[in-house]
CSV table of C-alpha atoms and ligand atoms in Angstrom, one decimal:
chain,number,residue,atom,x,y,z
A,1,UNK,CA,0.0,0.0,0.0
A,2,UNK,CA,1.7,3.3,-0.8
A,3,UNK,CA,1.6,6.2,1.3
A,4,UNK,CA,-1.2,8.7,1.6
A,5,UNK,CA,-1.3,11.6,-1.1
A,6,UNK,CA,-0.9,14.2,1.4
A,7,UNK,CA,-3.7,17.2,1.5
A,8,UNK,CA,-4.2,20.7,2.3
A,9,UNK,CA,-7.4,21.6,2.9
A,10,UNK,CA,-8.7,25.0,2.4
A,11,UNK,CA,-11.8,24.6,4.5
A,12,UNK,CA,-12.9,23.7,7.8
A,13,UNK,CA,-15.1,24.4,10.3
A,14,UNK,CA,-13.9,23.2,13.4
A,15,UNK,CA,-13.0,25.7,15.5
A,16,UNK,CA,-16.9,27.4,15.4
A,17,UNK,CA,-17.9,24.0,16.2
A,18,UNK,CA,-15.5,23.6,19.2
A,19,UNK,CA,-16.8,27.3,20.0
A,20,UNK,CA,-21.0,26.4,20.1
A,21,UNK,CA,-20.1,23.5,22.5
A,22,UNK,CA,-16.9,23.2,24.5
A,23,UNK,CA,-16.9,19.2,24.7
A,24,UNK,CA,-16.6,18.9,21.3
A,25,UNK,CA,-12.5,18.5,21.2
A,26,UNK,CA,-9.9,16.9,18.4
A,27,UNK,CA,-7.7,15.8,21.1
A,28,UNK,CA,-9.5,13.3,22.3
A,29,UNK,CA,-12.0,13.5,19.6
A,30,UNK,CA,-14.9,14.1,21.3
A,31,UNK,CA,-17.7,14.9,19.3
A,32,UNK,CA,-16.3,14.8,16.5
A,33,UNK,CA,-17.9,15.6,13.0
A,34,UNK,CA,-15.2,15.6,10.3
A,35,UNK,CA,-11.9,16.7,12.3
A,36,UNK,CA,-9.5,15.0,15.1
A,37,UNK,CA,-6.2,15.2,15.0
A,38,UNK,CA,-6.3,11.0,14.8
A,39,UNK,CA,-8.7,11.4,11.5
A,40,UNK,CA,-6.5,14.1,10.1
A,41,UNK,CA,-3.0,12.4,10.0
A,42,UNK,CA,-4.8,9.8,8.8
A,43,UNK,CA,-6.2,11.4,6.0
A,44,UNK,CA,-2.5,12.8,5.1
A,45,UNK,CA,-4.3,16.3,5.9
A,46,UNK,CA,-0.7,18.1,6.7
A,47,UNK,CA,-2.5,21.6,6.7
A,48,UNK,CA,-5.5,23.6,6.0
A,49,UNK,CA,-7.6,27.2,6.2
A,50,UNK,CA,-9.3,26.8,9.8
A,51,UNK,CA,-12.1,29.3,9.9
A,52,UNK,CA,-13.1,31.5,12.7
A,53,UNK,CA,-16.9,32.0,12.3
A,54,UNK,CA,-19.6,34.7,14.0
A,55,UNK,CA,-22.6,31.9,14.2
A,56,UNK,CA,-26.1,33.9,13.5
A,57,UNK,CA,-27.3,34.9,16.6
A,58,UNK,CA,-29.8,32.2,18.0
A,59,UNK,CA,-27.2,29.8,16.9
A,60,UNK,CA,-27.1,26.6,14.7
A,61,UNK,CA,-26.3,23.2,16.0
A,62,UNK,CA,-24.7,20.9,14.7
A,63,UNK,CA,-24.5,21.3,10.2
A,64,UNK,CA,-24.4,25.1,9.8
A,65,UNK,CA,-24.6,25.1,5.7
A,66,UNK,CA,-27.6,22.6,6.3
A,67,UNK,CA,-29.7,24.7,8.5
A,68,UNK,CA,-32.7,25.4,7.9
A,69,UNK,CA,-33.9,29.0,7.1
A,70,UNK,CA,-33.1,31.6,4.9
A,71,UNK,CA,-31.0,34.9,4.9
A,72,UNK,CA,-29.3,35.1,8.7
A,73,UNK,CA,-30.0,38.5,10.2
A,74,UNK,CA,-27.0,41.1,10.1
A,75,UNK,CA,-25.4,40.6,13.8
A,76,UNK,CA,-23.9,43.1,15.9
A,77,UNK,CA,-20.2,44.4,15.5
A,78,UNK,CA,-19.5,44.2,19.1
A,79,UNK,CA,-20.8,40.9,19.7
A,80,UNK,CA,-19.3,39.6,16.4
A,81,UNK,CA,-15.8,41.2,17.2
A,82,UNK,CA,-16.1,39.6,20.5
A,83,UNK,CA,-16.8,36.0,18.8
A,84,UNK,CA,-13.9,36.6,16.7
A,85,UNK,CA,-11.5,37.2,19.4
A,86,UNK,CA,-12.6,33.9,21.5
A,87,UNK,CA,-12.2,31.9,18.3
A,88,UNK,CA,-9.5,33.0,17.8
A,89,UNK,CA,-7.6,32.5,21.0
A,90,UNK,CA,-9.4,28.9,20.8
A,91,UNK,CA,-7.2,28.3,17.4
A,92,UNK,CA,-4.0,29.6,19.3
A,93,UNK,CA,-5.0,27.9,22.3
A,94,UNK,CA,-5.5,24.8,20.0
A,95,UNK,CA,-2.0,25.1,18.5
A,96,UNK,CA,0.0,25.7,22.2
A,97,UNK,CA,-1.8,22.6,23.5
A,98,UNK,CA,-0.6,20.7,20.7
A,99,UNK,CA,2.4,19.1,22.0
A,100,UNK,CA,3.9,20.6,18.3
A,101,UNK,CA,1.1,18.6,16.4
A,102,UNK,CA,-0.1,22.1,15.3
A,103,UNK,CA,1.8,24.7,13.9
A,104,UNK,CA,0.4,28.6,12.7
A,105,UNK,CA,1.6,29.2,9.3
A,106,UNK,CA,1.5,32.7,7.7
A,107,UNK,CA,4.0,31.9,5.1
A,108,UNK,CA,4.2,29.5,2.5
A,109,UNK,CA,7.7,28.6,3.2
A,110,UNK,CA,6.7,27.7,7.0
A,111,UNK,CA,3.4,25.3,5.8
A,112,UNK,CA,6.3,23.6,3.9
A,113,UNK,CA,8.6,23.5,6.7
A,114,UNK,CA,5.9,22.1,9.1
A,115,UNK,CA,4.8,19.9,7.2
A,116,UNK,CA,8.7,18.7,6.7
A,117,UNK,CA,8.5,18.6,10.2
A,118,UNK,CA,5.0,16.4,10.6
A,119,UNK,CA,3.1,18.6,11.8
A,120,UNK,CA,-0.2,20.4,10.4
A,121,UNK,CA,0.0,23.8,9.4
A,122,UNK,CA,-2.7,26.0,10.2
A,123,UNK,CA,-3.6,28.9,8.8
A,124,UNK,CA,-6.2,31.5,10.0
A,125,UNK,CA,-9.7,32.5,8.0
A,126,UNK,CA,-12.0,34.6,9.0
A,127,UNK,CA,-15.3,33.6,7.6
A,128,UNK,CA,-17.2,37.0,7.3
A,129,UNK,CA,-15.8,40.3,8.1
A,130,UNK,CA,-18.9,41.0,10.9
A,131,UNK,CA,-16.2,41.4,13.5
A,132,UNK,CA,-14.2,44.1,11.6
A,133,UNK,CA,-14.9,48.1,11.8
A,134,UNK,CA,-15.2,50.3,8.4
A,135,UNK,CA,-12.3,51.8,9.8
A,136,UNK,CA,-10.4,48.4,9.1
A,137,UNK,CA,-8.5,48.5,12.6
A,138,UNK,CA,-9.6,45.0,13.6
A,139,UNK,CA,-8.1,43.8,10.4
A,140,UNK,CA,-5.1,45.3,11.5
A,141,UNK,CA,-4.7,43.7,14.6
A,142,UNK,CA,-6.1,40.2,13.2
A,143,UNK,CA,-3.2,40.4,10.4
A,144,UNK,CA,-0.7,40.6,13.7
A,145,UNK,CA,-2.2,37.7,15.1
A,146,UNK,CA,-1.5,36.1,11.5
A,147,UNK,CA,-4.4,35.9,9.4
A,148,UNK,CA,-4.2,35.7,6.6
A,149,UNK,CA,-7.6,34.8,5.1
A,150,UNK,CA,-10.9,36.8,5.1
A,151,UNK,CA,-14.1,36.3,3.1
A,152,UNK,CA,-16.1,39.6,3.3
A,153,UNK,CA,-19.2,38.0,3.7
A,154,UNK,CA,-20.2,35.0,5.0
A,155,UNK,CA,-24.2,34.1,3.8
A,156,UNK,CA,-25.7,37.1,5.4
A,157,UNK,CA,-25.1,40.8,4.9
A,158,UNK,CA,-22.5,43.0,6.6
A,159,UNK,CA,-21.2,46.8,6.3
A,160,UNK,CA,-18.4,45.5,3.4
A,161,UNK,CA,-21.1,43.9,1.2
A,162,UNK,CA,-24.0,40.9,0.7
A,163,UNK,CA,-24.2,37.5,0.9
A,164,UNK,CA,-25.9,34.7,-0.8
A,165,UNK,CA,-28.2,32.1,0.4
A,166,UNK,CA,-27.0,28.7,1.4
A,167,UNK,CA,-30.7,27.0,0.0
A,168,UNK,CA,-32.5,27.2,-2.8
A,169,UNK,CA,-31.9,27.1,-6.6
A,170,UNK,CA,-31.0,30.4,-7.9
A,171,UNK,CA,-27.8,32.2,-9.4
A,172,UNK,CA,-25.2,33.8,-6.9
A,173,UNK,CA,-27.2,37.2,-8.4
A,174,UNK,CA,-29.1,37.5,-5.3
A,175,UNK,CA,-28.3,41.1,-4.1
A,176,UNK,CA,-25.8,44.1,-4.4
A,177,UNK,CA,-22.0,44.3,-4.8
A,178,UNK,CA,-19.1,45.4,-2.6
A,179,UNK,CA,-20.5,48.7,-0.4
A,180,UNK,CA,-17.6,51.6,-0.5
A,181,UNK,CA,-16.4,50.5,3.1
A,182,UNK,CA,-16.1,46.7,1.3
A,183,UNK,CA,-14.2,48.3,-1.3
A,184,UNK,CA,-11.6,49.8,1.2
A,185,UNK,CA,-11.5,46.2,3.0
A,186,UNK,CA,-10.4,44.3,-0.4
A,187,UNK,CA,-8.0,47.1,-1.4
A,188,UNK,CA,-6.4,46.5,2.0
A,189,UNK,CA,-6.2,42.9,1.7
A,190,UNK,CA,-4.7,43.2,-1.5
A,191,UNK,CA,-2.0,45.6,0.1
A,192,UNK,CA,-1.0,43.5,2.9
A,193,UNK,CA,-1.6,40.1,0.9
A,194,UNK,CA,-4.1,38.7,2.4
A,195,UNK,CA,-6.5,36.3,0.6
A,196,UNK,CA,-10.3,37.5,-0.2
A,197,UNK,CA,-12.5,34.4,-0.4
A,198,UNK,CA,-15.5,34.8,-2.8
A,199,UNK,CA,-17.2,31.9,-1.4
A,200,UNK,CA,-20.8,33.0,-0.3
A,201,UNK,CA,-20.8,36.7,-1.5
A,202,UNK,CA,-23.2,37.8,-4.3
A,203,UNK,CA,-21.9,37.7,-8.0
A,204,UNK,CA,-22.1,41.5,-7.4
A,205,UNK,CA,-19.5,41.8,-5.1
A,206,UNK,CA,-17.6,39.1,-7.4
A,207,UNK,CA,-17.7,41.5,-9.9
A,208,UNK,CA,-16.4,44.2,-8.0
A,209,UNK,CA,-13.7,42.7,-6.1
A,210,UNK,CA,-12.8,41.2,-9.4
A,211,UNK,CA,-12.4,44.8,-10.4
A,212,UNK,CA,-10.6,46.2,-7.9
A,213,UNK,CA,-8.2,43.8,-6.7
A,214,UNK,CA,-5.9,42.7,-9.0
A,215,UNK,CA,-5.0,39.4,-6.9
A,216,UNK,CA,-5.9,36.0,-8.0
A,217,UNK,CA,-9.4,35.5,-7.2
A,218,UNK,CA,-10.1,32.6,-4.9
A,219,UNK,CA,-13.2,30.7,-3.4
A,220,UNK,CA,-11.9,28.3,-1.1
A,221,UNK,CA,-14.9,26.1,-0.8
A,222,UNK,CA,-17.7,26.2,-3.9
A,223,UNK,CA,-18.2,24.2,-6.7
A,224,UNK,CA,-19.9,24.6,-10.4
A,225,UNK,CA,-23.0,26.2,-10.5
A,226,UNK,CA,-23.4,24.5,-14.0
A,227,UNK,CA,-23.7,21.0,-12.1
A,228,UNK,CA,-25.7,22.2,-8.9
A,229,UNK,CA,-27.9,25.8,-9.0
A,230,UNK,CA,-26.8,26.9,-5.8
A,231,UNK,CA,-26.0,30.0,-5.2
A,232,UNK,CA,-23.3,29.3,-3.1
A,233,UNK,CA,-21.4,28.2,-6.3
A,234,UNK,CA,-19.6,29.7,-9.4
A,235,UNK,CA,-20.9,30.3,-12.6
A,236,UNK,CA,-19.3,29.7,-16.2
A,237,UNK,CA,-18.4,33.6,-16.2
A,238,UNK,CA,-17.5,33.4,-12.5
A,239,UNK,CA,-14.7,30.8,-13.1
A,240,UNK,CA,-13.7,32.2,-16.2
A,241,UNK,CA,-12.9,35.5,-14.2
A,242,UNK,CA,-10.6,32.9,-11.8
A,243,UNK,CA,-9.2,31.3,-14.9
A,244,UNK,CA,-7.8,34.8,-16.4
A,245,UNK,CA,-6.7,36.0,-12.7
A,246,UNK,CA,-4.7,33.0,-12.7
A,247,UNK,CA,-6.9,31.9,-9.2
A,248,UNK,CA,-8.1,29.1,-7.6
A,249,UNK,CA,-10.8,27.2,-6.7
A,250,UNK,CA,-11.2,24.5,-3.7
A,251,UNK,CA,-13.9,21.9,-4.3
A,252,UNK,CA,-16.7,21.6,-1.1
A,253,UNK,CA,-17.6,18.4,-0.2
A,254,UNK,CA,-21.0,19.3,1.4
A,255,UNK,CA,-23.5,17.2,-1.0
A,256,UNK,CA,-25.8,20.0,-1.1
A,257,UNK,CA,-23.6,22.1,-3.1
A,258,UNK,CA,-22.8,19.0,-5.1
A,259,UNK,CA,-25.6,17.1,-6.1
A,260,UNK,CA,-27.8,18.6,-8.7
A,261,UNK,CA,-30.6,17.9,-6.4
A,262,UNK,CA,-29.2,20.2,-3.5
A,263,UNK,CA,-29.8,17.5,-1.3
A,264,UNK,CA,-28.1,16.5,2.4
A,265,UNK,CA,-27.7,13.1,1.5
A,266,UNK,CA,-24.7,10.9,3.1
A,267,UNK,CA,-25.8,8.5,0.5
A,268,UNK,CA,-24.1,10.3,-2.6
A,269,UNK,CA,-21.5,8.7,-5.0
A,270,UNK,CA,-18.1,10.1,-5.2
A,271,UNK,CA,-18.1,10.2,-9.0
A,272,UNK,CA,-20.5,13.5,-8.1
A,273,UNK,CA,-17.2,14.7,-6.7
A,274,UNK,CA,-15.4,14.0,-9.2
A,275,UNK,CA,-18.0,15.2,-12.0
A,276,UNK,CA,-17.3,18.8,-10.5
A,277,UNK,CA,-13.4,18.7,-10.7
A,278,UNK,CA,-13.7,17.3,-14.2
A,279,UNK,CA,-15.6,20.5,-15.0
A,280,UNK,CA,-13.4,22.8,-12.8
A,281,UNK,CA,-10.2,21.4,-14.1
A,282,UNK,CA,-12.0,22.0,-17.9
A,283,UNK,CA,-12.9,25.5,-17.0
A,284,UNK,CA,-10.4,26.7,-14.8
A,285,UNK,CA,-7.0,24.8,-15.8
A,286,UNK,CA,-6.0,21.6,-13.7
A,287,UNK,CA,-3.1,24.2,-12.1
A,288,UNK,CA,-6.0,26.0,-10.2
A,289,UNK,CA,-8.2,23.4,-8.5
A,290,UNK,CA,-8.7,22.0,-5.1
A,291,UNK,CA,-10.1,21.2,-2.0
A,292,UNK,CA,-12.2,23.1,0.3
A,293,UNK,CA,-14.1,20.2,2.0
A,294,UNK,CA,-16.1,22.8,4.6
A,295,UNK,CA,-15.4,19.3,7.2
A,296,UNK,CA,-17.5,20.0,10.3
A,297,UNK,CA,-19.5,22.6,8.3
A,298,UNK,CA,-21.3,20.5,5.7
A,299,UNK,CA,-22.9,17.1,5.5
A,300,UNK,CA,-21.0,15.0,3.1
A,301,UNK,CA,-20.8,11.8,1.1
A,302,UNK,CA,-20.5,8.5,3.6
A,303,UNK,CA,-17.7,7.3,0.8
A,304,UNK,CA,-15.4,9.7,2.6
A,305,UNK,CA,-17.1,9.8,6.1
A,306,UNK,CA,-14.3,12.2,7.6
A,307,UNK,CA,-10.9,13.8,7.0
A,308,UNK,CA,-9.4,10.1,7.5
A,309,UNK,CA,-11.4,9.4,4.3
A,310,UNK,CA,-9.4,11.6,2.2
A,311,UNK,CA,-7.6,8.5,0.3
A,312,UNK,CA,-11.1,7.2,-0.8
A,313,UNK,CA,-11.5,10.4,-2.6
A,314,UNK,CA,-8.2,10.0,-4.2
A,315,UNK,CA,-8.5,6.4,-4.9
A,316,UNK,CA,-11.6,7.8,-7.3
A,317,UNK,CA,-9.6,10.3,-8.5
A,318,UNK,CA,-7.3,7.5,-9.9
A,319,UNK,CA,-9.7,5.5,-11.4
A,320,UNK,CA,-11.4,8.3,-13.1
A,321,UNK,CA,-8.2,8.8,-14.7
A,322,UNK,CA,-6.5,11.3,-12.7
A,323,UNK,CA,-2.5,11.1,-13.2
A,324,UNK,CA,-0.6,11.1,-10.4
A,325,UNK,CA,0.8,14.4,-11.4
A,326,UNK,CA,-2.7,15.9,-11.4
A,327,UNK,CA,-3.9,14.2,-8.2
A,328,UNK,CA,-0.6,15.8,-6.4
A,329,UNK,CA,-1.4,19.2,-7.7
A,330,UNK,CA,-5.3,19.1,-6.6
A,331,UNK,CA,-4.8,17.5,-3.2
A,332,UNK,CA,-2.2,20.5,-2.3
A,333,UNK,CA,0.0,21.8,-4.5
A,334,UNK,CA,-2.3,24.2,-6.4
A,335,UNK,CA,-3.1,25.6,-2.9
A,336,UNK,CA,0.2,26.3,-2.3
A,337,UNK,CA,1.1,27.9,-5.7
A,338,UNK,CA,-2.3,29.8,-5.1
A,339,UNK,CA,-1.3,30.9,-1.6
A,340,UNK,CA,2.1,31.9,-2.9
A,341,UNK,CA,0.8,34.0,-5.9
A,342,UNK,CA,-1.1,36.1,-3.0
A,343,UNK,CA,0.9,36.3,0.0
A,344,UNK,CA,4.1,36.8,-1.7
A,345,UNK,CA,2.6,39.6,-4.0
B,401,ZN,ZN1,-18.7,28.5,4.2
């Protein structure tokens, strides 16, 4: 049996999970969804995008892409900035209890180095910019800490711009663009070189950060809107726009943004997987494709289970024909590049 193709992820949920209920801990494993540290090394996952996530007030439990409901309401920025700052003290928190198993990357050069090392690399998302000020200062201060991911807009509106919904079938043309505040937020990101995720924000606000940034565009964790009308994935023009910004996009595993039915459904065929990175790697070039697997934040296929399922996914990677070369590049060395192209602007 040859080793595991290792994996960086671009996607998970854990640490809002481990935030809505204390017991739930990768240690020991303890309620655990998609993430331990067991299922990780497992899985060959030697480093991922770990999101820090302002849960709608009233909370979610348990699947928060599969909860029921529309449009969240807008949430405060003092309670949001205060969920921010728990979360992420829980990541560093996570990372000095580690024993070393954890490591905070901000560079590209130090993910490579720990995963020389065998350790997972962890490096810091903010899912939503609800926490931030228009004055930016937060962002500031979050950049020290060493973030060096933000999405905007998580599926609800904030000051920097507009969502989209998580359900229904419609195109990500569900609202406005980028407010003036949201432009000043990407033009600083694109400063500093930090990443702008474009998953969940309206085609609008595609459109404009596309515009105004100049950076690669990346949406960490969506999928072709072609294959499944969500709005939370890309159309034809969106990855188009990716392809010419030579940007990146990680596949997400949650089967409701996969199948064509939107469904929740554990019961769902890899080969639906691998239908949407044929048509990604068509569109977008095989160079800027790959995962995002939203693990702990989306139900997904029983084939994989959890992140110690990440081989089956290769395995059907292989025999839908796959090269080695291509599998290497998808699994984690596109997110590299990606990251590269961005932080080392
Ligand atoms: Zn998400």
């Amino acid at each position: 049996m040859a080793d595991n193709i290792p994996v960086f992820d671009g996607h998970n949920d854990y640490i809002s999970r481990r935030f809505e209920d204390p017991k739930v801990d990768l240690f020991s494993g303890e309620g655990m969804m998609h993430i331990s540290l067991d299922a990780l090394r497992a899985g060959g996952v030697f480093g991922g995008l770990f999101a820090i996530f302002v849960p709608p007030t009233g909370g979610f439990h348990g699947k928060r892409e599969s909860a029921p409901g529309g449009m969240p309401p807008r949430v405060d920025l003092s309670y949001a900035r205060r969920v921010v700052v728990t979360q992420f003290a829980l990541l560093l928190r996570m990372i000095e209890q580690s024993d070393g198993a954890f490591r905070l990357a901000t560079t590209v050069e130090e993910i490579e180095a720990i995963r020389d090392a065998g350790s997972i690399a962890v490096v810091a998302h903010v899912e939503g910019a609800d926490g931030i000020a228009a004055s930016l200062e937060e962002l500031d201060l979050l950049y020290a800490a060493g973030l060096r991911s933000i999405g905007p807009v998580w599926s609800r509106h904030n000051r920097f711009g507009h969502g989209v919904p998580i359900f229904g079938e419609s195109t990500p043309d569900t609202g406005p663009g980028l407010t003036s505040a949201g432009k000043r937020l990407v033009r600083r990101c694109t400063e500093r070189g930090i990443v702008v995720d474009l998953s969940h924000i309206t085609e609008r606000g595609f459109r404009d950060v596309a515009r105004i940034s100049g950076a690669p565009l990346v949406a960490s964790h969506s999928n072709a809107w072609h294959l499944c009308r969500s709005p939370r994935n890309l159309t034809d023009a969106q990855l188009d726009a990716i392809a010419r910004s030579d940007g990146f996009v990680g596949l997400n595993f949650g089967t409701i943004f996969l199948r064509a039915d939107r469904a929740v459904n554990p019961d769902t065929p890899l080969t639906v997987m691998i239908d949407h990175l044929r048509y990604l790697v068509d569109r977008l070039g095989v160079e800027r494709v790959g995962f995002g697997s939203d693990f702990d934040g989306a139900g997904i296929s029983a084939a994989i289970g959890n992140a110690a399922g990440m081989p089956h996914l290769i395995e059907a990677m292989r025999t839908a024909g796959f090269s080695e070369s291509e599998i290497n590049g998808i699994a984690w060395r596109n997110w590299l590049a990606v990251l590269r192209r961005i932080w080392g602007r």
